[in-house]
Tab-separated table of C-alpha atoms and ligand atoms in Angstrom:
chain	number	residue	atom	x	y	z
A	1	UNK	CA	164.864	91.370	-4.419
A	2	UNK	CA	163.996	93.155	-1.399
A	3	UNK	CA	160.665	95.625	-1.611
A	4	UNK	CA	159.210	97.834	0.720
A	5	UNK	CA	156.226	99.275	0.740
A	6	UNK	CA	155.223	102.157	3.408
A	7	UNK	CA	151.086	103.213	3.669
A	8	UNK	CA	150.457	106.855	4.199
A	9	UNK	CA	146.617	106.785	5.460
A	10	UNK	CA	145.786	110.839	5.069
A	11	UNK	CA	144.132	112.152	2.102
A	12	UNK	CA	142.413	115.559	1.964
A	13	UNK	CA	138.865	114.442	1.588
A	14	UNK	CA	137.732	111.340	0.715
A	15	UNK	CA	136.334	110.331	-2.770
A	16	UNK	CA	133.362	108.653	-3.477
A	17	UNK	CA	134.683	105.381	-4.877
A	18	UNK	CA	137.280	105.334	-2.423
A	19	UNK	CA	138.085	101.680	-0.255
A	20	UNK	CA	141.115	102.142	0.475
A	21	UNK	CA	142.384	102.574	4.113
A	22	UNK	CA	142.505	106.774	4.139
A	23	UNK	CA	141.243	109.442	6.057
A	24	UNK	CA	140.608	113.157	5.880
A	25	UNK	CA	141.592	115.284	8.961
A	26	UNK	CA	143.946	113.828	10.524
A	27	UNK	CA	146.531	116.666	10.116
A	28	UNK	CA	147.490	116.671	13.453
A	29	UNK	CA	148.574	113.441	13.922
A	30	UNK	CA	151.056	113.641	10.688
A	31	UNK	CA	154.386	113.833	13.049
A	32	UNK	CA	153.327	111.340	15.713
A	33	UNK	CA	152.316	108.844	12.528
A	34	UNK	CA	155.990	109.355	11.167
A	35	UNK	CA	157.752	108.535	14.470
A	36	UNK	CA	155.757	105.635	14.951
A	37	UNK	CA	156.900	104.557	11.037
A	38	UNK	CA	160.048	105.188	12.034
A	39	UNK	CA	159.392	102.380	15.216
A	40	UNK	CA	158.447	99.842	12.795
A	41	UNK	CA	160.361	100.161	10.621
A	42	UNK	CA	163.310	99.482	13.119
A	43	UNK	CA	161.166	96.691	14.474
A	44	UNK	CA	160.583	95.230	10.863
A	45	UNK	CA	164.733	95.646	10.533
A	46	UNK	CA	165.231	93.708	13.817
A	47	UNK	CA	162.603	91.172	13.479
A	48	UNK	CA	162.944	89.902	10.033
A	49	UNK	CA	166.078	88.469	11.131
A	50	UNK	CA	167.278	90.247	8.966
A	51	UNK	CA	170.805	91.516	10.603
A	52	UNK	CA	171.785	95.157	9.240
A	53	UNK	CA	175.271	94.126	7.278
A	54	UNK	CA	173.429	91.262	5.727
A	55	UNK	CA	170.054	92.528	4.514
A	56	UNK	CA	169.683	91.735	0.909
A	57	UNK	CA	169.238	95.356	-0.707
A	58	UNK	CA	166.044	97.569	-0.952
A	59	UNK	CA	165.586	97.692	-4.309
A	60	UNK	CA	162.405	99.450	-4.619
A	61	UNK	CA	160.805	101.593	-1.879
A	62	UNK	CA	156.828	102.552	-2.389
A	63	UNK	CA	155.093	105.460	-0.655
A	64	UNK	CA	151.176	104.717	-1.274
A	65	UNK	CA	147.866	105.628	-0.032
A	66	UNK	CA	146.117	107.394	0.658
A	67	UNK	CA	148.075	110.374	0.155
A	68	UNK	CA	151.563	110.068	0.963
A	69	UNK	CA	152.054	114.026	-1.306
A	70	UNK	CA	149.931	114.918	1.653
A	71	UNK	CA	152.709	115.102	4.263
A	72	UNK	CA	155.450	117.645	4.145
A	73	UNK	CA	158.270	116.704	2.112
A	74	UNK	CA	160.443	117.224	5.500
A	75	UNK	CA	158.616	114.114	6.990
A	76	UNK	CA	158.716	111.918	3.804
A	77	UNK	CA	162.625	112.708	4.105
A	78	UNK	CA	162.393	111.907	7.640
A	79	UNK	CA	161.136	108.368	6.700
A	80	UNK	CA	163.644	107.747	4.003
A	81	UNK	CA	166.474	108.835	6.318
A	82	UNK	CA	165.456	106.310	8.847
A	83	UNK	CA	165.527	103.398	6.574
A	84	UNK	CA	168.849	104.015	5.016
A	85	UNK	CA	169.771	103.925	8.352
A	86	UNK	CA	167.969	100.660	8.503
A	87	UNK	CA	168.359	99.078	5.145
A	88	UNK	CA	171.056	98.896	2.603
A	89	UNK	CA	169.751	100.707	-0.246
A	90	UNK	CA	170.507	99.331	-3.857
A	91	UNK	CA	172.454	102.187	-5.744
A	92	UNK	CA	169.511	101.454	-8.645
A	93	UNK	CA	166.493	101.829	-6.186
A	94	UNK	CA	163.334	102.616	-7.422
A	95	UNK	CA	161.629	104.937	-4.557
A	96	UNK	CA	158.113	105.610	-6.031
A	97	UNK	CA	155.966	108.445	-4.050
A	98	UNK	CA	151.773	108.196	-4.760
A	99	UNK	CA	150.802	112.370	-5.448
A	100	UNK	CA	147.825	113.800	-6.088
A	101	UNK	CA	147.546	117.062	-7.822
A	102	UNK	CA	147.090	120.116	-5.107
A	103	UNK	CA	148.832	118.459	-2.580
A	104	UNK	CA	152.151	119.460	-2.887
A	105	UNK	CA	153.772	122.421	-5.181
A	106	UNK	CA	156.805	122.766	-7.213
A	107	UNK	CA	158.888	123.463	-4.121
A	108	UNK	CA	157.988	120.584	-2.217
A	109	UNK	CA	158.587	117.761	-5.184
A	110	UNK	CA	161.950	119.322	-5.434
A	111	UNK	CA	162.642	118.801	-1.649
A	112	UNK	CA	161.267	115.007	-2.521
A	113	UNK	CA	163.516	114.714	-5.663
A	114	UNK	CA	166.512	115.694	-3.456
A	115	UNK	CA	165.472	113.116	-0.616
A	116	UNK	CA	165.907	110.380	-2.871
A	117	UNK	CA	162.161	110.131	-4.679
A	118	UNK	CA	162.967	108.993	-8.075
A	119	UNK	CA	159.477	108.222	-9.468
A	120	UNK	CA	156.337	109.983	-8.945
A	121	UNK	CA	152.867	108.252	-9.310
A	122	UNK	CA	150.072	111.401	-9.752
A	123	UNK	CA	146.631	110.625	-9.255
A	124	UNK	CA	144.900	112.238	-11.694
A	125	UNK	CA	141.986	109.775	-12.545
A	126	UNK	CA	140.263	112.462	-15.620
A	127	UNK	CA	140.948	115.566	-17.282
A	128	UNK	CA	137.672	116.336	-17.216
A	129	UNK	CA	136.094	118.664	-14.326
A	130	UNK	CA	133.036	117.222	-14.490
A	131	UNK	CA	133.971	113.841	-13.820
A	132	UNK	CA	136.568	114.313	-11.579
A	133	UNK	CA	133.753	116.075	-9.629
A	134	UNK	CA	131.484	112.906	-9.515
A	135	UNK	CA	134.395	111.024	-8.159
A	136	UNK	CA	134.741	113.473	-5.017
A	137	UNK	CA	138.240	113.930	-6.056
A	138	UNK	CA	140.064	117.290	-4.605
A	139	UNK	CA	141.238	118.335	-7.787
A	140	UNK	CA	140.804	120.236	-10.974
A	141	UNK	CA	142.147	119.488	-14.375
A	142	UNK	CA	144.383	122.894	-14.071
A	143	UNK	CA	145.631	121.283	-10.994
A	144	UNK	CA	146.252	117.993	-12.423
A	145	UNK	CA	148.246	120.306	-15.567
A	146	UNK	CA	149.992	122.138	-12.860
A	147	UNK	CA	151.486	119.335	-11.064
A	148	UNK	CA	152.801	117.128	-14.204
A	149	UNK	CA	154.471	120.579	-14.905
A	150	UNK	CA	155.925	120.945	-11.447
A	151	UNK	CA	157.063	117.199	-11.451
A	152	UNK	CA	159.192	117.605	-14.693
A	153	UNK	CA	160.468	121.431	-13.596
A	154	UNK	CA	161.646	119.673	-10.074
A	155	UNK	CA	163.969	117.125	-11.907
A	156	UNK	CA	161.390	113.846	-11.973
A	157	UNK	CA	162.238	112.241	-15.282
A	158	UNK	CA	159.927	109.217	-14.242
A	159	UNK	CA	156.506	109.665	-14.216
A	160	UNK	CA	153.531	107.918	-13.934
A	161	UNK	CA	149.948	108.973	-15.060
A	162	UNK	CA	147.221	107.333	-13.096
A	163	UNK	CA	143.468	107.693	-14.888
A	164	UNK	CA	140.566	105.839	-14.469
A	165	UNK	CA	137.775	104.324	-17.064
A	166	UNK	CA	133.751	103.151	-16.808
A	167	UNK	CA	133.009	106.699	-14.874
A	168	UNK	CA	129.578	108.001	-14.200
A	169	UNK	CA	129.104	110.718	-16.981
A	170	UNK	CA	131.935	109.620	-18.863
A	171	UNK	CA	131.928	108.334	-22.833
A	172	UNK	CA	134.013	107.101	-25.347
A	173	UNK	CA	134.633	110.982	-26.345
A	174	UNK	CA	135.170	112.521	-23.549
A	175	UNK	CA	137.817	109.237	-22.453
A	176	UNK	CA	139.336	109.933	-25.920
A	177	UNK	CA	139.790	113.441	-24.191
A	178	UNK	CA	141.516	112.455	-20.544
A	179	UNK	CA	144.029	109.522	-22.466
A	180	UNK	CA	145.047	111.735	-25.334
A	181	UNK	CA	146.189	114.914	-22.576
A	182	UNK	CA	147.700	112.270	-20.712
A	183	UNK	CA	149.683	111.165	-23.667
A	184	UNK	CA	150.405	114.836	-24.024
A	185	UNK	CA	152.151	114.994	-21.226
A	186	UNK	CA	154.565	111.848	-22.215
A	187	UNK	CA	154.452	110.106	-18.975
A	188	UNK	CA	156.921	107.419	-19.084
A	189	UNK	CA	154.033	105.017	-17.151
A	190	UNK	CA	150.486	104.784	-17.505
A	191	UNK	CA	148.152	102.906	-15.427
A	192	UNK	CA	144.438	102.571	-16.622
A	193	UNK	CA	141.993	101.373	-14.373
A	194	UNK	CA	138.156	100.847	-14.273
A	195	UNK	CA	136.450	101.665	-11.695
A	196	UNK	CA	134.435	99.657	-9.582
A	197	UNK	CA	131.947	99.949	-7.081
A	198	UNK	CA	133.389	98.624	-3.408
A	199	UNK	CA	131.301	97.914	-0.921
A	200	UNK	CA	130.014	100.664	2.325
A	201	UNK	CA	131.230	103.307	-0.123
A	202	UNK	CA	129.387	106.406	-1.092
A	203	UNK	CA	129.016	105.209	-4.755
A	204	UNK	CA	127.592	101.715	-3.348
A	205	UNK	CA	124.825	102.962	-1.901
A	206	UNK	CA	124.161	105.400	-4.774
A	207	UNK	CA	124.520	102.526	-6.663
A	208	UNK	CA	121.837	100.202	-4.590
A	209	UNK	CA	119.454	103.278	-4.710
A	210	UNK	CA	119.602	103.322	-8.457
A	211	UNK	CA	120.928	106.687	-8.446
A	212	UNK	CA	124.309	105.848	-9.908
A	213	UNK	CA	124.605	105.988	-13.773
A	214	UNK	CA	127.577	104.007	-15.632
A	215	UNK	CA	128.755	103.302	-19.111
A	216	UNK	CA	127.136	100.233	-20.966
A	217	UNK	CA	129.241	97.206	-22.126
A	218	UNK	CA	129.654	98.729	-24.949
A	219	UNK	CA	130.648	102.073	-24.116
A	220	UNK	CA	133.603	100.376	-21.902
A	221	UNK	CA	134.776	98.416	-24.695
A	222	UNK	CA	135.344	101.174	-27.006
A	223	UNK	CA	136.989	102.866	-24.508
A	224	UNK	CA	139.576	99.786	-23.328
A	225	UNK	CA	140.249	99.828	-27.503
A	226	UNK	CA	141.146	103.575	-27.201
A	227	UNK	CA	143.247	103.005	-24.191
A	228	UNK	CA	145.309	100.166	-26.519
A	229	UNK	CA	145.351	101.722	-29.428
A	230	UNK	CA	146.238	105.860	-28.242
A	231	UNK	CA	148.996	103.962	-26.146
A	232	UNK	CA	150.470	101.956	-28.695
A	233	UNK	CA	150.666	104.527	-30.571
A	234	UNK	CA	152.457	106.838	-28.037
A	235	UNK	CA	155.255	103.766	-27.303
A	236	UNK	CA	153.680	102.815	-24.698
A	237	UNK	CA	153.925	98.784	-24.020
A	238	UNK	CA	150.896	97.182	-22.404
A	239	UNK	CA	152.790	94.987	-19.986
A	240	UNK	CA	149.819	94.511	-17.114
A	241	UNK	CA	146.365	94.271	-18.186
A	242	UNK	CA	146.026	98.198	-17.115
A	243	UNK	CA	149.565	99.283	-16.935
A	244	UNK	CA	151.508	100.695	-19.827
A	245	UNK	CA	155.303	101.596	-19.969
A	246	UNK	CA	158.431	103.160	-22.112
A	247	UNK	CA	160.253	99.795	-22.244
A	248	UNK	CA	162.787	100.248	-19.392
A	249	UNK	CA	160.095	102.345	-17.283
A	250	UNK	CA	157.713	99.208	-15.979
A	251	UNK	CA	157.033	99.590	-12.313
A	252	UNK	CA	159.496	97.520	-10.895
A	253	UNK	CA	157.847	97.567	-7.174
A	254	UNK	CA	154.158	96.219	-8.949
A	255	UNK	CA	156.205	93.628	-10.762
A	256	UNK	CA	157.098	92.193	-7.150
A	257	UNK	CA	153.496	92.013	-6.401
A	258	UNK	CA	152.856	90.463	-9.659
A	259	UNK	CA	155.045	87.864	-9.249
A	260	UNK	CA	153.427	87.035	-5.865
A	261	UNK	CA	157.224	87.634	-4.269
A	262	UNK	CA	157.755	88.587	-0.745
A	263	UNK	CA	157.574	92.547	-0.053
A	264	UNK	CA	157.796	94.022	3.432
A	265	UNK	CA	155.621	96.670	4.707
A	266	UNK	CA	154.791	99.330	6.827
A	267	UNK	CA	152.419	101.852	7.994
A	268	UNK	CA	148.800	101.242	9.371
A	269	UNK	CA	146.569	99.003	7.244
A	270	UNK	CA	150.171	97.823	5.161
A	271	UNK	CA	150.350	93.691	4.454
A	272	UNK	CA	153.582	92.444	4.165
A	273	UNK	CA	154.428	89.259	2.477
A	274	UNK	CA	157.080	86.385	3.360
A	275	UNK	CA	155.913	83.336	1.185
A	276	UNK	CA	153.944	81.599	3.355
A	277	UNK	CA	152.584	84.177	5.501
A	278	UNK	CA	150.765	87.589	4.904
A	279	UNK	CA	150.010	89.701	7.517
A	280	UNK	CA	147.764	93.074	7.906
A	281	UNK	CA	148.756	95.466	10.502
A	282	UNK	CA	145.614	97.851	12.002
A	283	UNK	CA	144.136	99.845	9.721
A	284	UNK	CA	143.407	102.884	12.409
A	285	UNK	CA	146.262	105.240	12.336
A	286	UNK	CA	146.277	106.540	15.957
A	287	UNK	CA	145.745	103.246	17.265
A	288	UNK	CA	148.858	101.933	15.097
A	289	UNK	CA	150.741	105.075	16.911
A	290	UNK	CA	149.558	103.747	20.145
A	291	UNK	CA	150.517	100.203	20.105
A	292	UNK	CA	154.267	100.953	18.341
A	293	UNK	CA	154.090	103.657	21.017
A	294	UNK	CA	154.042	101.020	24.588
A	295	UNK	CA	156.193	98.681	22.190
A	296	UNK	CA	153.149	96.078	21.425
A	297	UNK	CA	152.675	94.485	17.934
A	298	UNK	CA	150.083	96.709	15.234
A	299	UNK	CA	149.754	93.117	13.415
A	300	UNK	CA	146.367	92.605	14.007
A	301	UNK	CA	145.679	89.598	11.018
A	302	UNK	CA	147.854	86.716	10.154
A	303	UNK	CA	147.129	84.405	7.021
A	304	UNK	CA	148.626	81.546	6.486
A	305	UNK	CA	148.885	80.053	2.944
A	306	UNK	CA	150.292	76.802	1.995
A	307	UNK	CA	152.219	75.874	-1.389
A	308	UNK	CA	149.142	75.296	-3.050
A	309	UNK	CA	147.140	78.120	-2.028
A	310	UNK	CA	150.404	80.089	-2.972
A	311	UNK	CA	151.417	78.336	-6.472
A	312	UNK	CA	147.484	79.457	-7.103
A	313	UNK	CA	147.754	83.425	-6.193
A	314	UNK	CA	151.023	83.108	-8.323
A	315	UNK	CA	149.064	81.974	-11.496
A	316	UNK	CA	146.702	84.273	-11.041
A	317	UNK	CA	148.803	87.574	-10.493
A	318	UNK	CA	151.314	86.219	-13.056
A	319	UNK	CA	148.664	85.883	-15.956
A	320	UNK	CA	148.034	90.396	-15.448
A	321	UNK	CA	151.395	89.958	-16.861
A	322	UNK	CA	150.833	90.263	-21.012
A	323	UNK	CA	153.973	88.413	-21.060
A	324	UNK	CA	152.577	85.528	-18.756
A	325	UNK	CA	154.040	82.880	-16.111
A	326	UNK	CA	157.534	81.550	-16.703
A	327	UNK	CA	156.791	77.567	-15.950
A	328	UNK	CA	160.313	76.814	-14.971
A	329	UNK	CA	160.046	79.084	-12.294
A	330	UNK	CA	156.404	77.424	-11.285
A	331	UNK	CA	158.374	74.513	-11.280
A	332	UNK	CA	160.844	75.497	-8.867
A	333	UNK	CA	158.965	77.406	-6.654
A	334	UNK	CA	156.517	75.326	-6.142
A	335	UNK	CA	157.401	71.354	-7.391
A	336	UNK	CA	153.404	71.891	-9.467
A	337	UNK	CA	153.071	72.571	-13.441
A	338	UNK	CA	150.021	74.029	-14.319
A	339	UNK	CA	149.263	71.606	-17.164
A	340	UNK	CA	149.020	68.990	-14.676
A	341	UNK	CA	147.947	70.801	-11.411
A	342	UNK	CA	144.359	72.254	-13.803
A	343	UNK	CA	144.647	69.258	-16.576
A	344	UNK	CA	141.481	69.841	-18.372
A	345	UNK	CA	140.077	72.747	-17.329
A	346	UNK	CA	143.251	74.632	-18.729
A	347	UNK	CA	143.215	72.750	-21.817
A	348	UNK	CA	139.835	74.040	-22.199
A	349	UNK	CA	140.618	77.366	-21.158
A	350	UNK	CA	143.399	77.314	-24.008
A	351	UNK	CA	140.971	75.392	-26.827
A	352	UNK	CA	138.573	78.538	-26.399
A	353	UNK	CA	141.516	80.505	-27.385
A	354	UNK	CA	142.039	82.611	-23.743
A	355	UNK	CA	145.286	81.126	-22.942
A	356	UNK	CA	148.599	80.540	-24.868
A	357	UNK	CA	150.988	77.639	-23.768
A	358	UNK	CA	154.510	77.149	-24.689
A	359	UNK	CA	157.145	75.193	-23.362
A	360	UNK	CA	158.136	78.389	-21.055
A	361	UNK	CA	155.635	79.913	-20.678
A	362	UNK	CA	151.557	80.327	-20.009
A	363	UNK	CA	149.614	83.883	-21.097
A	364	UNK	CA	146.522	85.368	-21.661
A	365	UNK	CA	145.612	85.940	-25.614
A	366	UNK	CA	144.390	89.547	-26.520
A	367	UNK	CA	141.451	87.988	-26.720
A	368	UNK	CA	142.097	86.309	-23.122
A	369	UNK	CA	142.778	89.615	-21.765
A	370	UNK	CA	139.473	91.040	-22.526
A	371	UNK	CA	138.616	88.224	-20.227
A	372	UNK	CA	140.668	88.289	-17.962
A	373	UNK	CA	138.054	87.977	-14.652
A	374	UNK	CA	136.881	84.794	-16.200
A	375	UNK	CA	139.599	82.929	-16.957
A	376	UNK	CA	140.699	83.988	-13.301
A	377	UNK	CA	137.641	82.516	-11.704
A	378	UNK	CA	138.090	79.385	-12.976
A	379	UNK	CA	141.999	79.437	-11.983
A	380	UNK	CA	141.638	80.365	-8.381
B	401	SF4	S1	142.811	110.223	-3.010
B	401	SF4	FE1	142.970	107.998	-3.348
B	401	SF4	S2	143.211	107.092	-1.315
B	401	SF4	FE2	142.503	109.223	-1.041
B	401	SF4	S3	140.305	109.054	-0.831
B	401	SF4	FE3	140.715	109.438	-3.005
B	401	SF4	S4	140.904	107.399	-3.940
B	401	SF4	FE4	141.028	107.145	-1.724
């Protein structure tokens, strides 16, 4: 399965939380960023070996961010164009776009829609103005309305819901609040994340000063029982530890990533991924115009990882997956089985009742999912 993922570093201010590689002002440089996409993405094409009649199909195509609503739709077209020029596209692709709400109006996601965009991921993080306000986000909750509206009045039939748990100000209640309006709105795709605290972020340092106030354990747990139960309820399948889908609606581009299989990428700050070898391109968008500009590489990181180090990342992204890792595929992947490759630390891990073995197949329990960090830790 061929993936592509393409970063679009502009966001219109930048929230509090926020580590991700994005910046705010940068409005001017939108059309020299999208040529220089364009660049790589013909270099990518070239130098992947990958000859044009034989290039396996793009089956899913992922616009994140930052912002990617942020640029016109005629540029996100522009994009697209180029790499069906590029790549064969399968006739099933999924082409996800990352929006968030006041970026882009009804006019615009129907000029996406009719460039190809098939799924739309909106950033909404809280229904509640109060919180979104302590985030830094741009929006409103009647923005966040207004652009699930737009999204379903421009043709997009799947949507995701993005909202975020463990906020400063935020309580079972007012959680019960954001997650039943999302439900509402019968996205076909949830994601549910908490938040945490990255470091050199605005909320960091609140956070070393004392200043910044979060929900207690407990708090958090009654709010990841809300998010199960509300979602169940609304038919939506928990099938990541904070991703929740209609049953034919999972995000097939995330599912790539889960099952630490390669993905190409693009964009400044993108990592692409071919097995053995990840590699980060600059994070700073003018430079990464620059050096595609006098035809020089914007890799800037390579890491190497051998079987080991990969059959490990594999475990580990496999068991978000509720449904787990398929051992015959461990097996041929990598030549290691798990029971033999941890011995006893997995039996012990599975005698406490975190993980479930078959004969196909390893998972987290429910109970296993609640800890999911620290059965991790001791996998890695
Ligand atoms: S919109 Fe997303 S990428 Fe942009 S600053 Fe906020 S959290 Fe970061």
């Amino acid at each position: 399965m061929t993936c592509l993922y393409i970063h679009i570093p502009f966001c219109l201010q930048k929230c509090a939380y926020c580590s991700f590689v994005s910046f705010s002002g940068q409005e001017k440089l939108f059309d020299r960023y999208v040529e220089a996409l364009c660049r790589e993405a013909g270099q990518t094409a070239v130098q992947a070996g990958r000859a044009l009649e034989t290039i396996a199909p793009l089956e899913t195509l992922f616009f994140g961010g930052g912002t990617p609503s942020l640029l016109p739709a005629a540029l996100i077209s522009r994009i697209i164009d180029r790499c069906r020029q590029l790549f064969t596209f399968s006739p099933t692709i999924e082409l996800s776009l990352e929006a968030n709400p006041g970026t882009i109006d009804e006019d615009g996601l129907a000029k996406l829609r009719r460039a190809g965009v098939n799924r739309l991921s909106v950033g909404i993080q809280s229904f509640d103005d109060r919180e979104l306000q302590a985030l830094g986000r741009a929006h409103t909750r009647a923005q966040a309305l207004d652009a699930v509206k737009n999204a379903r009045k421009a043709g997009f039939d799947n949507l995701s819901l993005d909202l975020m748990s463990g906020l400063p100000g935020q309580s079972p209640v007012s959680w019960r609040q954001t997650l039943e309006q999302a439900l509402d709105l019968r996205p076909e795709h949830l994601s549910c994340y908490q938040l945490t605290i990255e470091e050199d972020t605005p909320f960091a340092r609140l956070q070393d000063q004392g200043c910044l106030i979060l929900p207690q354990e407990e708090a958090i747990a009654a709010m990841d029982e809300l998010t199960l139960s509300l979602c169940s309820e609304a038919g939506l399948e928990r099938y990541e530890i904070s991703n929740f889908a209609r049953p034919d609606k999972k995000c097939r581009h995330n599912l790539n990533y889960w099952h630490n299989l390669p993905y190409l990428a693009l964009g400044a700050g993108a990592v692409s991924y071919d097995n053995q070898r990840r590699s980060r391109r600059t994070s700073n968008p003018r430079r990464y115009c620059e050096l595609l500009e006098t035809g020089n590489s914007v890799i800037v990181e390579e890491e190497e990882l051998d079987m080991e180090a990969s059959f490990r990342e594999t475990m580990i992204m496999g068991l978000r997956l509720t449904r787990g890792i398929d051992l015959n595929d461990l097996q041929s992947r990598f030549g290691l089985d798990p029971r033999i490759y941890y011995g006893k630390t997995l039996e012990h891990l599975i005698n406490q009742g975190l993980l479930h073995l078959n004969q196909e197949r390893l998972r987290l329990t429910t109970h296993g999912l609640i800890f999911a960090n620290q059965v991790m830790a001791e996998l890695v």
